[in-house]
């Protein structure tokens, strides 16, 4: 748009954009569609309504990508067609978009329709919007009917009771549609629709639909009904739940398809909240026990995630978990499927806060220990990552004996992602285990990671050191880790020498000026003569990084000469980073030749950019 | 890539994609993807077993062949009932005796239905269908491997196959028996039955899908009342596959059946069938896993064209609309399909699509991926296509000339360059006048654009000073 020079030419770019809407190149059409609001703004509301929108409605047979952008744009077009009074002009193009095959386009069109439905006046809603919904609901092809399912909920609350009755009728029809795609859409919107209905109609209309969808012949429809069941249960008074929803939900928990049972397990927390503590205690707990013992690992995994049972009534929560849930949990600890165990490991520690100290020591601790020795690293990691919960209840010391071998083993795992994960828990562990334990057992691990053969591990290890110093203080750093880090500067492997520099980058700030100037700086300066260019330019970067920590005399006397020397290095990259460090640290007073060189470089850059921006 | 014009041989039982895995893991700690998976591979359980409340002890019954004629049907029925008992195959040593009794009974049933006449009497139909339903209908277990890639990974095999295979075999023999009476069967093999049968096509086990394919084909052939319903449900499965899940293991098998169904369509084509072509078959080309069922899909598409040439334009424009933008492997498949289509296209239809089509072909020729360019250039080796090009040289040559000329100077791959020279030579022989005109105008154009480039270059260099 940079070409517009204002005044008389201001419509010219618009003409270009409109022209591009017809271009053969998809990318150009896409760009143009994305600037549709600009076009509309330039055309004015009148011409947008009479020219642009009909044009868009006609050109609806385009690439899905263009249609998606169009559907999205039209959702915020109300102002551009003249405000709420004219918002119905947007309906024809969106209606066509809502019948397109491609799901993302259709969903976006429905989203935009839902958005602009709110901008319709109640009268316009009945005159323009509702007829559109009805047309979609009785369309030939399944696409329009699926789209309709998402629109009932937004217009229902704002229309007269006769229209309401019609809408309910349409929704009923779609719930028993011939095509499973439509029934799936209806099933997924059932909960939302129920929320806007009057309670009597929820009982008389929604419940039968819910029951029917929950026993559909296709499991993909049934599983969506489970979710609707949660919303519906939340709407009904407690005394109706038992008769109206519970039979269906009970049946879903024992469905012959594992997908439906999985859904019940997955939505279990929401379900408990919706039906309240009493039904949970009497009804859901036995169902939950079955889900924990399900024959499909997928279902057990989903159920294992919910063992904490947040919604159980306070007074009986502990007993229920102890008598009903814990026996199942004990079995899951030695499940054959790693995902089940891994899911369990991520929540099992949370049980300790509910069960209290004695129960934790007696019942949970043995389970933690088993999981800490599990053959799958994910399981062990999940236990370690949640140590803080246990720490609050029984203190971590109880575990440290078993913890250590587990940590050591993970630290040396063959998969670097596992090593990476355990590194990230190190600061947490260090904090909970204390400095003594750390120095004795874990320090050497942290140092070993610095020379790992995977860069990501070395990088994480440096970051880890920084966090440890934040925890244990600069003095600890000077005594334990700084000497070791600096020692690596003489290593024969240049990657290890670079690690020293990276560590200094990370540590200088937390260690403070004294340690940095006295211990680190000399090492860095010495490395400026390294025979490997990568080390040298990292020296330049390192100096720039630690510059702010140093005082100005050190900068002028020691850093500046070294950088100036590096700026004349024969290697291009070393030169570049040295110059960057010099200019970044405002160490001016540079030799003129350097100055002219940087100037020409930046001027080339400048012209390059200005050229590439002009069309 | 080859373009099979016939259906590929249908023996999926021996997966040939076996991978050899280096034993040592790589230094970086990454095991190869396939290796990681291979380790986890084991055979599948099916959820069905848990619904057997208490295990029934089976006792062997007398052999069918020894039974007196009067008791034969009664014994047959008892054997069918015996075969309704399900066994746990994940525990391979559990109840070996019972498994063996059932296996023997199934074998006998299969043999009896296949060889002797007059066995299939009316009262046996419900019993037989019940036995089949109890054994085969089950919710398929979740995939062991959430990102199962049918091309690279070994499929999970059904653990209870030793029994399941015999049940399928029995069902097949039952349907193929000369005594089979559709009028009796249709009471039991109903819509609900067919729907469950179709859902089984999602099985990861290729042996099971192979049986299902043959069986569904027989059902479609014999039970006329179910035909429309079967087509509609296949439609739904495909639409769900395309627009919702992108996962369904049996697409190739269903397409294979459809290939022969389309073959039998009456003319003129009903609008329902055309709609199926335009709204289901063509969009199937967008699937990520196209390579698995492309041969069958292309066969269906060509079948449609052979039935009714007027659908040609829909097909070609549809393919152009969904032309792959980033996946060269799919692009090669599309080109293969286009060639199959051009092989049988009517000249009058060709004229209607030649412009957009050859723009796309030109774009393929200039693809930096040499397999794409090569596949497109192979069109000129096809005599029928060549004759079509020759007839419409005036339109086609100007569309592709610029690309051919440019790519012949620029392409990195020698094979492509020599193929292009051949194509240019062919064009020269076809219409030397047009060829010379185009060469001349191309050169002028090229010079002009050079001048413009130089101007721009000068302009920028002067401003930078």
PDB file of C-alpha atoms in Angstrom, chain A residues 2-202:
ATOM      1  CA  UNK A   2       3.065   2.183   0.061  1.00  0.00           C
ATOM      2  CA  UNK A   3       2.339   3.370  -3.452  1.00  0.00           C
ATOM      3  CA  UNK A   4      -0.631   5.539  -2.530  1.00  0.00           C
ATOM      4  CA  UNK A   5       0.460   9.159  -2.678  1.00  0.00           C
ATOM      5  CA  UNK A   6      -2.785  10.568  -1.310  1.00  0.00           C
ATOM      6  CA  UNK A   7      -5.223  12.997  -2.897  1.00  0.00           C
ATOM      7  CA  UNK A   8      -6.449  12.164  -6.383  1.00  0.00           C
ATOM      8  CA  UNK A   9      -4.619   8.880  -6.654  1.00  0.00           C
ATOM      9  CA  UNK A  10      -6.114   7.464  -3.486  1.00  0.00           C
ATOM     10  CA  UNK A  11      -8.547   5.258  -5.363  1.00  0.00           C
ATOM     11  CA  UNK A  12      -5.833   3.856  -7.586  1.00  0.00           C
ATOM     12  CA  UNK A  13      -4.547   1.244  -5.107  1.00  0.00           C
ATOM     13  CA  UNK A  14      -8.139   0.235  -4.499  1.00  0.00           C
ATOM     14  CA  UNK A  15      -8.620  -0.357  -8.185  1.00  0.00           C
ATOM     15  CA  UNK A  16      -5.481  -2.477  -8.097  1.00  0.00           C
ATOM     16  CA  UNK A  17      -6.806  -4.467  -5.153  1.00  0.00           C
ATOM     17  CA  UNK A  18     -10.146  -5.035  -6.812  1.00  0.00           C
ATOM     18  CA  UNK A  19      -8.347  -6.070  -9.943  1.00  0.00           C
ATOM     19  CA  UNK A  20      -6.311  -8.492  -7.908  1.00  0.00           C
ATOM     20  CA  UNK A  21      -9.499 -10.078  -6.577  1.00  0.00           C
ATOM     21  CA  UNK A  22      -9.876 -11.428 -10.102  1.00  0.00           C
ATOM     22  CA  UNK A  23      -6.248 -12.293 -10.634  1.00  0.00           C
ATOM     23  CA  UNK A  24      -5.203 -15.786 -11.653  1.00  0.00           C
ATOM     24  CA  UNK A  25      -2.606 -16.003  -8.931  1.00  0.00           C
ATOM     25  CA  UNK A  26      -4.130 -17.319  -5.724  1.00  0.00           C
ATOM     26  CA  UNK A  27      -1.620 -15.491  -3.589  1.00  0.00           C
ATOM     27  CA  UNK A  28      -2.625 -12.148  -5.083  1.00  0.00           C
ATOM     28  CA  UNK A  29      -6.318 -12.881  -4.591  1.00  0.00           C
ATOM     29  CA  UNK A  30      -5.571 -13.866  -1.033  1.00  0.00           C
ATOM     30  CA  UNK A  31      -3.645 -10.672  -0.347  1.00  0.00           C
ATOM     31  CA  UNK A  32      -6.463  -8.668  -1.795  1.00  0.00           C
ATOM     32  CA  UNK A  33      -9.129 -10.440   0.257  1.00  0.00           C
ATOM     33  CA  UNK A  34      -7.136  -9.812   3.386  1.00  0.00           C
ATOM     34  CA  UNK A  35      -7.260  -6.115   2.604  1.00  0.00           C
ATOM     35  CA  UNK A  36     -10.972  -6.247   1.955  1.00  0.00           C
ATOM     36  CA  UNK A  37     -11.753  -3.840   4.758  1.00  0.00           C
ATOM     37  CA  UNK A  38      -9.494  -1.255   3.119  1.00  0.00           C
ATOM     38  CA  UNK A  39     -11.335  -1.669  -0.151  1.00  0.00           C
ATOM     39  CA  UNK A  40     -14.690  -1.356   1.585  1.00  0.00           C
ATOM     40  CA  UNK A  41     -13.567   1.699   3.486  1.00  0.00           C
ATOM     41  CA  UNK A  42     -12.463   3.398   0.286  1.00  0.00           C
ATOM     42  CA  UNK A  43     -15.640   2.498  -1.561  1.00  0.00           C
ATOM     43  CA  UNK A  44     -17.860   3.799   1.214  1.00  0.00           C
ATOM     44  CA  UNK A  45     -20.809   2.007   2.792  1.00  0.00           C
ATOM     45  CA  UNK A  46     -23.174   2.568  -0.120  1.00  0.00           C
ATOM     46  CA  UNK A  47     -20.960   1.090  -2.814  1.00  0.00           C
ATOM     47  CA  UNK A  48     -19.781  -1.687  -0.494  1.00  0.00           C
ATOM     48  CA  UNK A  49     -23.395  -2.778  -0.144  1.00  0.00           C
ATOM     49  CA  UNK A  50     -24.411  -2.411  -3.755  1.00  0.00           C
ATOM     50  CA  UNK A  51     -21.229  -3.367  -5.592  1.00  0.00           C
ATOM     51  CA  UNK A  52     -18.639  -5.115  -3.465  1.00  0.00           C
ATOM     52  CA  UNK A  53     -20.880  -7.577  -1.616  1.00  0.00           C
ATOM     53  CA  UNK A  54     -22.744  -8.807  -4.722  1.00  0.00           C
ATOM     54  CA  UNK A  55     -19.397  -9.212  -6.431  1.00  0.00           C
ATOM     55  CA  UNK A  56     -18.105 -11.268  -3.504  1.00  0.00           C
ATOM     56  CA  UNK A  57     -21.248 -13.363  -3.390  1.00  0.00           C
ATOM     57  CA  UNK A  58     -20.788 -14.211  -7.058  1.00  0.00           C
ATOM     58  CA  UNK A  59     -17.140 -15.134  -6.824  1.00  0.00           C
ATOM     59  CA  UNK A  60     -17.660 -17.630  -4.051  1.00  0.00           C
ATOM     60  CA  UNK A  61     -16.234 -20.500  -6.109  1.00  0.00           C
ATOM     61  CA  UNK A  62     -12.647 -19.910  -5.251  1.00  0.00           C
ATOM     62  CA  UNK A  63      -9.765 -21.649  -3.523  1.00  0.00           C
ATOM     63  CA  UNK A  64     -10.606 -22.650   0.016  1.00  0.00           C
ATOM     64  CA  UNK A  65      -7.818 -20.490   1.319  1.00  0.00           C
ATOM     65  CA  UNK A  66      -9.344 -17.376  -0.224  1.00  0.00           C
ATOM     66  CA  UNK A  67     -12.787 -18.350   1.021  1.00  0.00           C
ATOM     67  CA  UNK A  68     -11.490 -18.819   4.533  1.00  0.00           C
ATOM     68  CA  UNK A  69     -10.016 -15.324   4.542  1.00  0.00           C
ATOM     69  CA  UNK A  70     -13.262 -13.961   3.132  1.00  0.00           C
ATOM     70  CA  UNK A  71     -15.385 -15.713   5.754  1.00  0.00           C
ATOM     71  CA  UNK A  72     -13.230 -14.297   8.484  1.00  0.00           C
ATOM     72  CA  UNK A  73     -13.261 -10.749   7.095  1.00  0.00           C
ATOM     73  CA  UNK A  74     -17.010 -10.621   6.747  1.00  0.00           C
ATOM     74  CA  UNK A  75     -17.441 -11.290  10.452  1.00  0.00           C
ATOM     75  CA  UNK A  76     -16.169  -7.820  11.264  1.00  0.00           C
ATOM     76  CA  UNK A  77     -17.714  -5.970   8.357  1.00  0.00           C
ATOM     77  CA  UNK A  78     -20.726  -4.479  10.102  1.00  0.00           C
ATOM     78  CA  UNK A  79     -19.348  -0.967  10.330  1.00  0.00           C
ATOM     79  CA  UNK A  80     -18.216  -1.062   6.740  1.00  0.00           C
ATOM     80  CA  UNK A  81     -21.708  -1.715   5.389  1.00  0.00           C
ATOM     81  CA  UNK A  82     -23.233   1.072   7.461  1.00  0.00           C
ATOM     82  CA  UNK A  83     -23.715  -0.364  10.939  1.00  0.00           C
ATOM     83  CA  UNK A  84     -26.260  -2.742  12.522  1.00  0.00           C
ATOM     84  CA  UNK A  85     -29.057  -1.318  10.404  1.00  0.00           C
ATOM     85  CA  UNK A  86     -27.529  -2.858   7.273  1.00  0.00           C
ATOM     86  CA  UNK A  87     -25.761  -5.845   8.779  1.00  0.00           C
ATOM     87  CA  UNK A  88     -28.130  -8.239   6.996  1.00  0.00           C
ATOM     88  CA  UNK A  89     -26.368  -7.362   3.715  1.00  0.00           C
ATOM     89  CA  UNK A  90     -23.585  -9.635   4.878  1.00  0.00           C
ATOM     90  CA  UNK A  91     -25.842 -12.670   5.086  1.00  0.00           C
ATOM     91  CA  UNK A  92     -25.905 -13.762   1.404  1.00  0.00           C
ATOM     92  CA  UNK A  93     -22.142 -14.253   1.000  1.00  0.00           C
ATOM     93  CA  UNK A  94     -21.849 -15.868   4.418  1.00  0.00           C
ATOM     94  CA  UNK A  95     -24.757 -18.166   3.638  1.00  0.00           C
ATOM     95  CA  UNK A  96     -22.959 -19.479   0.568  1.00  0.00           C
ATOM     96  CA  UNK A  97     -19.761 -19.863   2.533  1.00  0.00           C
ATOM     97  CA  UNK A  98     -21.617 -21.853   5.174  1.00  0.00           C
ATOM     98  CA  UNK A  99     -22.458 -24.478   2.556  1.00  0.00           C
ATOM     99  CA  UNK A 100     -18.933 -24.984   1.262  1.00  0.00           C
ATOM    100  CA  UNK A 101     -17.439 -28.478   1.530  1.00  0.00           C
ATOM    101  CA  UNK A 102     -14.246 -27.580   3.297  1.00  0.00           C
ATOM    102  CA  UNK A 103     -14.795 -27.752   7.046  1.00  0.00           C
ATOM    103  CA  UNK A 104     -12.519 -24.899   8.069  1.00  0.00           C
ATOM    104  CA  UNK A 105     -14.218 -22.487   5.676  1.00  0.00           C
ATOM    105  CA  UNK A 106     -17.646 -23.527   6.847  1.00  0.00           C
ATOM    106  CA  UNK A 107     -16.707 -23.276  10.497  1.00  0.00           C
ATOM    107  CA  UNK A 108     -15.299 -19.827   9.957  1.00  0.00           C
ATOM    108  CA  UNK A 109     -18.453 -18.739   8.137  1.00  0.00           C
ATOM    109  CA  UNK A 110     -20.565 -20.027  11.017  1.00  0.00           C
ATOM    110  CA  UNK A 111     -18.330 -18.213  13.471  1.00  0.00           C
ATOM    111  CA  UNK A 112     -18.787 -14.967  11.557  1.00  0.00           C
ATOM    112  CA  UNK A 113     -22.538 -15.525  11.316  1.00  0.00           C
ATOM    113  CA  UNK A 114     -22.718 -16.075  15.057  1.00  0.00           C
ATOM    114  CA  UNK A 115     -20.784 -12.887  15.559  1.00  0.00           C
ATOM    115  CA  UNK A 116     -22.977 -10.717  13.349  1.00  0.00           C
ATOM    116  CA  UNK A 117     -26.183 -12.293  14.648  1.00  0.00           C
ATOM    117  CA  UNK A 118     -25.600 -10.267  17.796  1.00  0.00           C
ATOM    118  CA  UNK A 119     -25.578  -7.092  15.737  1.00  0.00           C
ATOM    119  CA  UNK A 120     -29.034  -7.748  14.283  1.00  0.00           C
ATOM    120  CA  UNK A 121     -31.993  -6.034  15.868  1.00  0.00           C
ATOM    121  CA  UNK A 122     -34.658  -8.501  17.103  1.00  0.00           C
ATOM    122  CA  UNK A 123     -36.793  -7.593  14.075  1.00  0.00           C
ATOM    123  CA  UNK A 124     -33.955  -8.079  11.601  1.00  0.00           C
ATOM    124  CA  UNK A 125     -33.123 -11.319  13.287  1.00  0.00           C
ATOM    125  CA  UNK A 126     -36.570 -12.696  12.512  1.00  0.00           C
ATOM    126  CA  UNK A 127     -36.814 -11.139   9.067  1.00  0.00           C
ATOM    127  CA  UNK A 128     -33.342 -11.936   7.768  1.00  0.00           C
ATOM    128  CA  UNK A 129     -31.323 -14.174  10.027  1.00  0.00           C
ATOM    129  CA  UNK A 130     -33.800 -16.855  11.071  1.00  0.00           C
ATOM    130  CA  UNK A 131     -34.943 -17.534   7.478  1.00  0.00           C
ATOM    131  CA  UNK A 132     -31.288 -18.083   6.591  1.00  0.00           C
ATOM    132  CA  UNK A 133     -30.905 -20.574   9.419  1.00  0.00           C
ATOM    133  CA  UNK A 134     -34.032 -22.378   8.264  1.00  0.00           C
ATOM    134  CA  UNK A 135     -32.776 -22.503   4.675  1.00  0.00           C
ATOM    135  CA  UNK A 136     -29.502 -23.963   5.848  1.00  0.00           C
ATOM    136  CA  UNK A 137     -31.298 -26.447   8.115  1.00  0.00           C
ATOM    137  CA  UNK A 138     -33.301 -27.794   5.210  1.00  0.00           C
ATOM    138  CA  UNK A 139     -30.512 -27.724   2.632  1.00  0.00           C
ATOM    139  CA  UNK A 140     -29.974 -30.665   0.281  1.00  0.00           C
ATOM    140  CA  UNK A 141     -26.371 -31.340   1.008  1.00  0.00           C
ATOM    141  CA  UNK A 142     -25.175 -32.194   4.491  1.00  0.00           C
ATOM    142  CA  UNK A 143     -22.799 -29.230   4.676  1.00  0.00           C
ATOM    143  CA  UNK A 144     -25.501 -26.617   5.038  1.00  0.00           C
ATOM    144  CA  UNK A 145     -27.344 -28.669   7.636  1.00  0.00           C
ATOM    145  CA  UNK A 146     -24.198 -29.104   9.745  1.00  0.00           C
ATOM    146  CA  UNK A 147     -23.646 -25.350   9.609  1.00  0.00           C
ATOM    147  CA  UNK A 148     -27.216 -24.704  10.717  1.00  0.00           C
ATOM    148  CA  UNK A 149     -26.622 -26.687  13.924  1.00  0.00           C
ATOM    149  CA  UNK A 150     -24.270 -24.005  15.184  1.00  0.00           C
ATOM    150  CA  UNK A 151     -26.680 -21.132  14.562  1.00  0.00           C
ATOM    151  CA  UNK A 152     -29.809 -22.103  16.498  1.00  0.00           C
ATOM    152  CA  UNK A 153     -28.300 -21.256  19.851  1.00  0.00           C
ATOM    153  CA  UNK A 154     -27.440 -17.660  18.967  1.00  0.00           C
ATOM    154  CA  UNK A 155     -30.835 -16.610  17.652  1.00  0.00           C
ATOM    155  CA  UNK A 156     -33.110 -18.545  20.008  1.00  0.00           C
ATOM    156  CA  UNK A 157     -33.044 -16.192  23.005  1.00  0.00           C
ATOM    157  CA  UNK A 158     -33.967 -13.140  20.947  1.00  0.00           C
ATOM    158  CA  UNK A 159     -36.987 -14.257  18.925  1.00  0.00           C
ATOM    159  CA  UNK A 160     -40.712 -14.554  19.554  1.00  0.00           C
ATOM    160  CA  UNK A 161     -42.216 -17.717  20.974  1.00  0.00           C
ATOM    161  CA  UNK A 162     -43.646 -18.889  17.638  1.00  0.00           C
ATOM    162  CA  UNK A 163     -40.243 -18.638  16.006  1.00  0.00           C
ATOM    163  CA  UNK A 164     -38.751 -20.334  19.042  1.00  0.00           C
ATOM    164  CA  UNK A 165     -41.050 -23.289  18.491  1.00  0.00           C
ATOM    165  CA  UNK A 166     -39.951 -23.475  14.861  1.00  0.00           C
ATOM    166  CA  UNK A 167     -36.310 -23.389  15.827  1.00  0.00           C
ATOM    167  CA  UNK A 168     -36.802 -26.198  18.314  1.00  0.00           C
ATOM    168  CA  UNK A 169     -38.554 -28.200  15.634  1.00  0.00           C
ATOM    169  CA  UNK A 170     -35.690 -27.690  13.190  1.00  0.00           C
ATOM    170  CA  UNK A 171     -33.153 -28.729  15.761  1.00  0.00           C
ATOM    171  CA  UNK A 172     -35.153 -31.854  16.534  1.00  0.00           C
ATOM    172  CA  UNK A 173     -35.194 -32.762  12.865  1.00  0.00           C
ATOM    173  CA  UNK A 174     -31.448 -32.372  12.529  1.00  0.00           C
ATOM    174  CA  UNK A 175     -30.833 -34.567  15.562  1.00  0.00           C
ATOM    175  CA  UNK A 176     -32.367 -37.454  13.685  1.00  0.00           C
ATOM    176  CA  UNK A 177     -30.833 -36.553  10.330  1.00  0.00           C
ATOM    177  CA  UNK A 178     -29.949 -39.256   7.880  1.00  0.00           C
ATOM    178  CA  UNK A 179     -26.272 -38.400   7.631  1.00  0.00           C
ATOM    179  CA  UNK A 180     -24.032 -39.042  10.607  1.00  0.00           C
ATOM    180  CA  UNK A 181     -22.122 -35.833   9.882  1.00  0.00           C
ATOM    181  CA  UNK A 182     -25.211 -33.783  10.679  1.00  0.00           C
ATOM    182  CA  UNK A 183     -26.060 -35.818  13.751  1.00  0.00           C
ATOM    183  CA  UNK A 184     -22.508 -35.282  14.969  1.00  0.00           C
ATOM    184  CA  UNK A 185     -22.858 -31.541  14.499  1.00  0.00           C
ATOM    185  CA  UNK A 186     -26.213 -31.553  16.302  1.00  0.00           C
ATOM    186  CA  UNK A 187     -24.831 -33.701  19.074  1.00  0.00           C
ATOM    187  CA  UNK A 188     -21.913 -31.364  19.607  1.00  0.00           C
ATOM    188  CA  UNK A 189     -24.194 -28.329  19.783  1.00  0.00           C
ATOM    189  CA  UNK A 190     -26.815 -29.966  21.978  1.00  0.00           C
ATOM    190  CA  UNK A 191     -25.304 -28.702  25.214  1.00  0.00           C
ATOM    191  CA  UNK A 192     -24.990 -25.172  23.926  1.00  0.00           C
ATOM    192  CA  UNK A 193     -28.567 -25.178  22.646  1.00  0.00           C
ATOM    193  CA  UNK A 194     -29.856 -26.575  25.935  1.00  0.00           C
ATOM    194  CA  UNK A 195     -28.310 -23.641  27.769  1.00  0.00           C
ATOM    195  CA  UNK A 196     -30.478 -21.088  25.963  1.00  0.00           C
ATOM    196  CA  UNK A 197     -33.713 -23.063  26.251  1.00  0.00           C
ATOM    197  CA  UNK A 198     -36.304 -22.564  28.969  1.00  0.00           C
ATOM    198  CA  UNK A 199     -36.051 -25.253  31.645  1.00  0.00           C
ATOM    199  CA  UNK A 200     -39.375 -26.831  30.715  1.00  0.00           C
ATOM    200  CA  UNK A 201     -38.224 -27.265  27.145  1.00  0.00           C
ATOM    201  CA  UNK A 202     -34.919 -28.665  28.324  1.00  0.00           C
TER     202      UNK A 202
END
